[in-house]
Short mmCIF file of C-alpha atoms in Angstrom, two decimals:
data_model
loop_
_atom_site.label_atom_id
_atom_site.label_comp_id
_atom_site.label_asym_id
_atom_site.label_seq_id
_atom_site.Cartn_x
_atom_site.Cartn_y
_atom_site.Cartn_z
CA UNK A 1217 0.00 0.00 0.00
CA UNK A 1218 1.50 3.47 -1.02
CA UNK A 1219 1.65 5.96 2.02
CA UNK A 1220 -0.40 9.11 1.24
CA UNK A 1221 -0.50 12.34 3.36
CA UNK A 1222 -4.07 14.34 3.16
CA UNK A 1223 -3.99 18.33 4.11
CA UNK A 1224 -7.96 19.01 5.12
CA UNK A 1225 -9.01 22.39 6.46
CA UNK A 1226 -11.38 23.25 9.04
CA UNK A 1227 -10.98 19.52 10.04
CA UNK A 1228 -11.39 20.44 14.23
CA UNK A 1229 -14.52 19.54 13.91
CA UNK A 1230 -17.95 18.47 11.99
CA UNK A 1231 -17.38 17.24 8.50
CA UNK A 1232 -13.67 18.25 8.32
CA UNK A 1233 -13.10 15.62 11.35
CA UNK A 1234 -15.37 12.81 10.11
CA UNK A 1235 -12.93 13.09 7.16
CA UNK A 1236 -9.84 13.35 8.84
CA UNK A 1237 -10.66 10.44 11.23
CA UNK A 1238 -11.77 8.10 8.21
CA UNK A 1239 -8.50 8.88 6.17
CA UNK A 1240 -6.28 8.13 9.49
CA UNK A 1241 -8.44 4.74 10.47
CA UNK A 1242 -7.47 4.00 6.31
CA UNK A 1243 -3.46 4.86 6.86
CA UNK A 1244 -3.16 8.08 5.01
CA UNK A 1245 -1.45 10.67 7.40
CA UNK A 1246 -3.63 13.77 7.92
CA UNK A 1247 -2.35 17.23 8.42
CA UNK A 1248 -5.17 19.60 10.19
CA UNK A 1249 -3.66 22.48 10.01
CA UNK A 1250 -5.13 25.40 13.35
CA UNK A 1251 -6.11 28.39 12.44
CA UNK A 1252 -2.70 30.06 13.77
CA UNK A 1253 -0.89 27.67 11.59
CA UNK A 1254 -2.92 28.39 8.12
CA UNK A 1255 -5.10 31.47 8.26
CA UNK A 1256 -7.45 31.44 5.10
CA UNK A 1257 -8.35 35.05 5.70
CA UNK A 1258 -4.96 35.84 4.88
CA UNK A 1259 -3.53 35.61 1.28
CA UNK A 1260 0.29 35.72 2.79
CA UNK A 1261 -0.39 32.73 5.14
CA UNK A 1262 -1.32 30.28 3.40
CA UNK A 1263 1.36 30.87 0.74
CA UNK A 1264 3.91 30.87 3.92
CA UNK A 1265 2.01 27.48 4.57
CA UNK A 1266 2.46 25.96 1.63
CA UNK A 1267 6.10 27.40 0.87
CA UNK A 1268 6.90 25.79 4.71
CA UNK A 1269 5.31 21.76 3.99
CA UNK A 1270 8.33 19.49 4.11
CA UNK A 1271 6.15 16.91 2.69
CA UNK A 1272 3.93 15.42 -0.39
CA UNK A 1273 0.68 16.59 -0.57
CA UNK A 1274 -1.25 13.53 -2.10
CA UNK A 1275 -5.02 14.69 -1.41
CA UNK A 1276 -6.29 18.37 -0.48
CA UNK A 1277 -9.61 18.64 0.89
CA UNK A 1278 -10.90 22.01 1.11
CA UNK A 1279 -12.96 21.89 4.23
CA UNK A 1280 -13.32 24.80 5.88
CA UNK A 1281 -15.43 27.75 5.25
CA UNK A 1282 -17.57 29.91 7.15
CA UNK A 1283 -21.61 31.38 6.53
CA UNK A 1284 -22.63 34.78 7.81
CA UNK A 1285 -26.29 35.45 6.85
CA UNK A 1286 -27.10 38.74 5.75
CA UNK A 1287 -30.00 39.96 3.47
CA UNK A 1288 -29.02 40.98 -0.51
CA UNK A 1289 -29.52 44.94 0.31
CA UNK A 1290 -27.63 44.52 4.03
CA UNK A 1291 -24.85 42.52 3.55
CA UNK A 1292 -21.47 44.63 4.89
CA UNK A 1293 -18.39 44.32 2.72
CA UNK A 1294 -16.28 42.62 5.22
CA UNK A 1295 -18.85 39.63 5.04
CA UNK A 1296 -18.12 40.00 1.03
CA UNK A 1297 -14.83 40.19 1.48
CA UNK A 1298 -14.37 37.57 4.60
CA UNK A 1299 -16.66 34.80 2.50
CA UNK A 1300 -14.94 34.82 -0.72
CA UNK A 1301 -11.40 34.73 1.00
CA UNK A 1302 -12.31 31.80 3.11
CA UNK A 1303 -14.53 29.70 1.07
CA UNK A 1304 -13.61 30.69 -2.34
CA UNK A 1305 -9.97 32.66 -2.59
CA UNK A 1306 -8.26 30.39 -0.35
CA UNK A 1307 -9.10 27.39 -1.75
CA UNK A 1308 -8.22 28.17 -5.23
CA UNK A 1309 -4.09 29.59 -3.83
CA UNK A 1310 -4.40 25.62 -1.72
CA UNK A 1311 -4.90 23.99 -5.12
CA UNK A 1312 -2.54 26.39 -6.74
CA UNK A 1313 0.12 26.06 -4.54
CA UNK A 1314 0.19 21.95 -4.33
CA UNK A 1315 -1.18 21.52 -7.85
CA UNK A 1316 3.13 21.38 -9.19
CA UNK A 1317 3.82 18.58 -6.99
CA UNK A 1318 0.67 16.82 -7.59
CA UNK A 1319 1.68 17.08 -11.80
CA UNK A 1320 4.91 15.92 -10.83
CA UNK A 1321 4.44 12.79 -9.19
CA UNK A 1322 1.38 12.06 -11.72
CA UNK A 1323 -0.97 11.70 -9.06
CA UNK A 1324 -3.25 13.85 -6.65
CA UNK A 1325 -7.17 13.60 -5.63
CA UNK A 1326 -8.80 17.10 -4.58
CA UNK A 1327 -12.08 17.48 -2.69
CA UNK A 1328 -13.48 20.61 -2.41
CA UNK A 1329 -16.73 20.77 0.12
CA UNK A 1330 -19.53 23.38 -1.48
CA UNK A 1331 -22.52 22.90 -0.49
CA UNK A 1332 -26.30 22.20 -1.62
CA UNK A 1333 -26.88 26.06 -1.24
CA UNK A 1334 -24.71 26.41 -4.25
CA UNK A 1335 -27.85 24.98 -6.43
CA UNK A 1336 -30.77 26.78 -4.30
CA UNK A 1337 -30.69 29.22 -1.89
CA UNK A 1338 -32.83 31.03 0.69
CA UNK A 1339 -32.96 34.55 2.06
CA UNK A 1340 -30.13 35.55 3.98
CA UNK A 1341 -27.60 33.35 1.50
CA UNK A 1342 -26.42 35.06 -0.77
CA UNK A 1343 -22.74 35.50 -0.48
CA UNK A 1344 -22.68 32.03 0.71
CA UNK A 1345 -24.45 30.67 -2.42
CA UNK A 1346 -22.27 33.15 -4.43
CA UNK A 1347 -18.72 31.45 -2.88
CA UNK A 1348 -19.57 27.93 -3.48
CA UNK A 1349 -21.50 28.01 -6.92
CA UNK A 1350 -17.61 29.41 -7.37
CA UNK A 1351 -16.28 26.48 -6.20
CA UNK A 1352 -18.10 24.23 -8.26
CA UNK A 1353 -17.27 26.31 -11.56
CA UNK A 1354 -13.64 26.03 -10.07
CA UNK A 1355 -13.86 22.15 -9.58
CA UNK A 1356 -14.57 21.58 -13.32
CA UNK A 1357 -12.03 24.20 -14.88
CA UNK A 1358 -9.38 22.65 -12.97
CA UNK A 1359 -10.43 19.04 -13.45
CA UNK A 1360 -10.26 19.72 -17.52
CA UNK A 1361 -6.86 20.60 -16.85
CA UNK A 1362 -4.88 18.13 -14.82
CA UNK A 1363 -7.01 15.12 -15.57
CA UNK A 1364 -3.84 13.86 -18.07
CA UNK A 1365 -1.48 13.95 -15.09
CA UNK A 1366 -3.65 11.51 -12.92
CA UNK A 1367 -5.11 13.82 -10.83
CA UNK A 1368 -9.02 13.98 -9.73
CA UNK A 1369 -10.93 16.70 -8.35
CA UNK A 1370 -14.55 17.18 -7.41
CA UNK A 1371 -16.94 19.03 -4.99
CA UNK A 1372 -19.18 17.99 -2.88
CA UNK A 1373 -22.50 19.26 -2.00
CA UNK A 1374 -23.93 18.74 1.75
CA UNK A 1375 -27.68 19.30 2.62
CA UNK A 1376 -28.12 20.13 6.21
CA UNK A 1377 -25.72 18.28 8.32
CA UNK A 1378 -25.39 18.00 11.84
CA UNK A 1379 -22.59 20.61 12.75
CA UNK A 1380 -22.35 23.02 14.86
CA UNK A 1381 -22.56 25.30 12.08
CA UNK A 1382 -26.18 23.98 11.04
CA UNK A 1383 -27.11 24.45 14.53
CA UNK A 1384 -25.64 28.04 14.99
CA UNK A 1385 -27.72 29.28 12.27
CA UNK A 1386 -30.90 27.34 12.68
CA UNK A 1387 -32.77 27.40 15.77
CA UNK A 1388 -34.43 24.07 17.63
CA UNK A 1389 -37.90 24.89 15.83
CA UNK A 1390 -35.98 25.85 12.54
CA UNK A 1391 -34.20 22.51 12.37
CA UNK A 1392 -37.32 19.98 13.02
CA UNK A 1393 -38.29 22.05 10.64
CA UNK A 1394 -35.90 20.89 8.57
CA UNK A 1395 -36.33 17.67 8.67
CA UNK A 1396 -39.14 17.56 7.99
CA UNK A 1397 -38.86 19.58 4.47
CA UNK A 1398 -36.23 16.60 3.86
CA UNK A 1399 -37.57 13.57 1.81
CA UNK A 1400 -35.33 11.23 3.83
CA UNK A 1401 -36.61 13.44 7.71
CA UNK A 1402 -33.20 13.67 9.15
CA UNK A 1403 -30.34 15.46 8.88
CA UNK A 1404 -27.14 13.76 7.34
CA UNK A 1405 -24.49 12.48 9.97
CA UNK A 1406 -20.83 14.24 9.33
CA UNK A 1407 -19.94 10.28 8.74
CA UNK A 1408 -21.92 10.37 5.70
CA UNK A 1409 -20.51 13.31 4.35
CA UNK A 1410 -16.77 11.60 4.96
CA UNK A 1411 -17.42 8.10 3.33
CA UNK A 1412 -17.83 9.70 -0.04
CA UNK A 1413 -14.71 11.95 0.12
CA UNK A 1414 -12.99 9.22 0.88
CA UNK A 1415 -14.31 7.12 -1.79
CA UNK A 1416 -13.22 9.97 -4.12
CA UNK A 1417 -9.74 10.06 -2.73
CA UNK A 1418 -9.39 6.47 -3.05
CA UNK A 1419 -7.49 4.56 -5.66
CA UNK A 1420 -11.12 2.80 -6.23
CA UNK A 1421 -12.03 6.04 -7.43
CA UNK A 1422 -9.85 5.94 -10.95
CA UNK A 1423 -12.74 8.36 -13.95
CA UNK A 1424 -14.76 10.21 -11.43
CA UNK A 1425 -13.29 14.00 -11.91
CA UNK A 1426 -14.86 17.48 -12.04
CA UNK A 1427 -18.08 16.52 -10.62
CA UNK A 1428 -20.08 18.61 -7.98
CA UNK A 1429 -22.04 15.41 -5.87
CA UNK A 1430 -24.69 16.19 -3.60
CA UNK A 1431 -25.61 14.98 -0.41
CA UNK A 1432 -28.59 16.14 1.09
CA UNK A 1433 -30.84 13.53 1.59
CA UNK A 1434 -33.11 14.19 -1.66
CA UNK A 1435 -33.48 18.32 -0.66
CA UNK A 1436 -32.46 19.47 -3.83
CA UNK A 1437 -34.77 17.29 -5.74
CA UNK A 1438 -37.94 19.10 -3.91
#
């Protein structure tokens, strides 16, 4: 079995740990980068990050990301700003940044985690939709272009999950509400999430590339 090393964001907790614990219980080594380590806000850290790895980067998950909820005609430029850097901007300079090693070696597997609010939306969204409908359009132009060297990227789509995020911006009432407007009446378990990332970062994942999956339990089919 060929040792692999994953680097996955925002992996502390929710989705970004279900993946990180799956991919360490499988034998790839997992680098969770804190906050103080790899800054996404910042343009100039996570260059310094990826200038300081000593290692391979095999498979990049893109994790992390945050959701401030603002109306269309209220939404304050640092939320603009903020969203795009963290969910959109920082991403891309990750996949950048590895993307020469990856070519060299003829091999890498990139996940980047948008979400089912990419495809719909709902008030209060909208610089949230706007970030990761850009990471899906980012997932396919890059896919087109390093599929020939062996390397795979997709997105993938979450419904509601149950993170702390979900539950920061929904209230009790809100989210049995939820479920309820789910076909399947639950929300999806982090776990889920994690078993099809690493499925795509597998080597039993060999033509899958450039897709956007979603997981949501049926939501988007309503």
């Amino acid at each position: 079995m060929i040792a692999r090393t994953a680097l996955v964001t925002g992996a502390s907790r929710g989705i970004g740990l279900a993946i990180a614990n799956l991919f360490r219980e499988s034998g790839i080594e997992v680098l969770a980068p804190t906050r103080k380590e790899l800054d996404l806000l910042s343009n100039n850290s996570v260059d310094t990050y990826i200038e300081e790895l000593n290692r391979k980067i095999d498979i990049l998950v893109n994790n992390a990301g945050i959701n401030p909820l603002a109306a269309s005609t209220e939404v304050p430029d640092s939320d603009i700003s903020d969203t795009l850097q963290v969910n959109l901007i920082s991403p891309m300079r990750l996949i950048r940044g590895l993307l020469p090693s990856m070519i060299n070696q003829k091999y890498g597997r990139i996940i980047n985690i948008s979400s089912v609010w990419s495809i719909v939306s709902k008030p209060g969204r909208i610089i949230y939709s706007i970030s990761k409908s850009g990471l899906n359009g980012m997932t396919r132009a890059i896919a087109v272009e390093v599929a020939k060297y062996n390397i795979l990227i997709n997105a993938i789509g979450p419904g509601f999950v149950n993170t702390d995020l979900t539950r920061k911006n929904n209230s009790e009432e809100e989210i049995r509400n939820l479920e309820n407007a789910i076909p399947i009446r639950r929300l999806a378990d982090p776990v889920e999430i994690a078993e099809i990332v690493a499925f795509l970062c597998s080597d039993k994942n060999s033509y899958i590339t450039g897709q956007t999956i979603f997981i949501d339990g049926g939501y988007s089919c309503l």
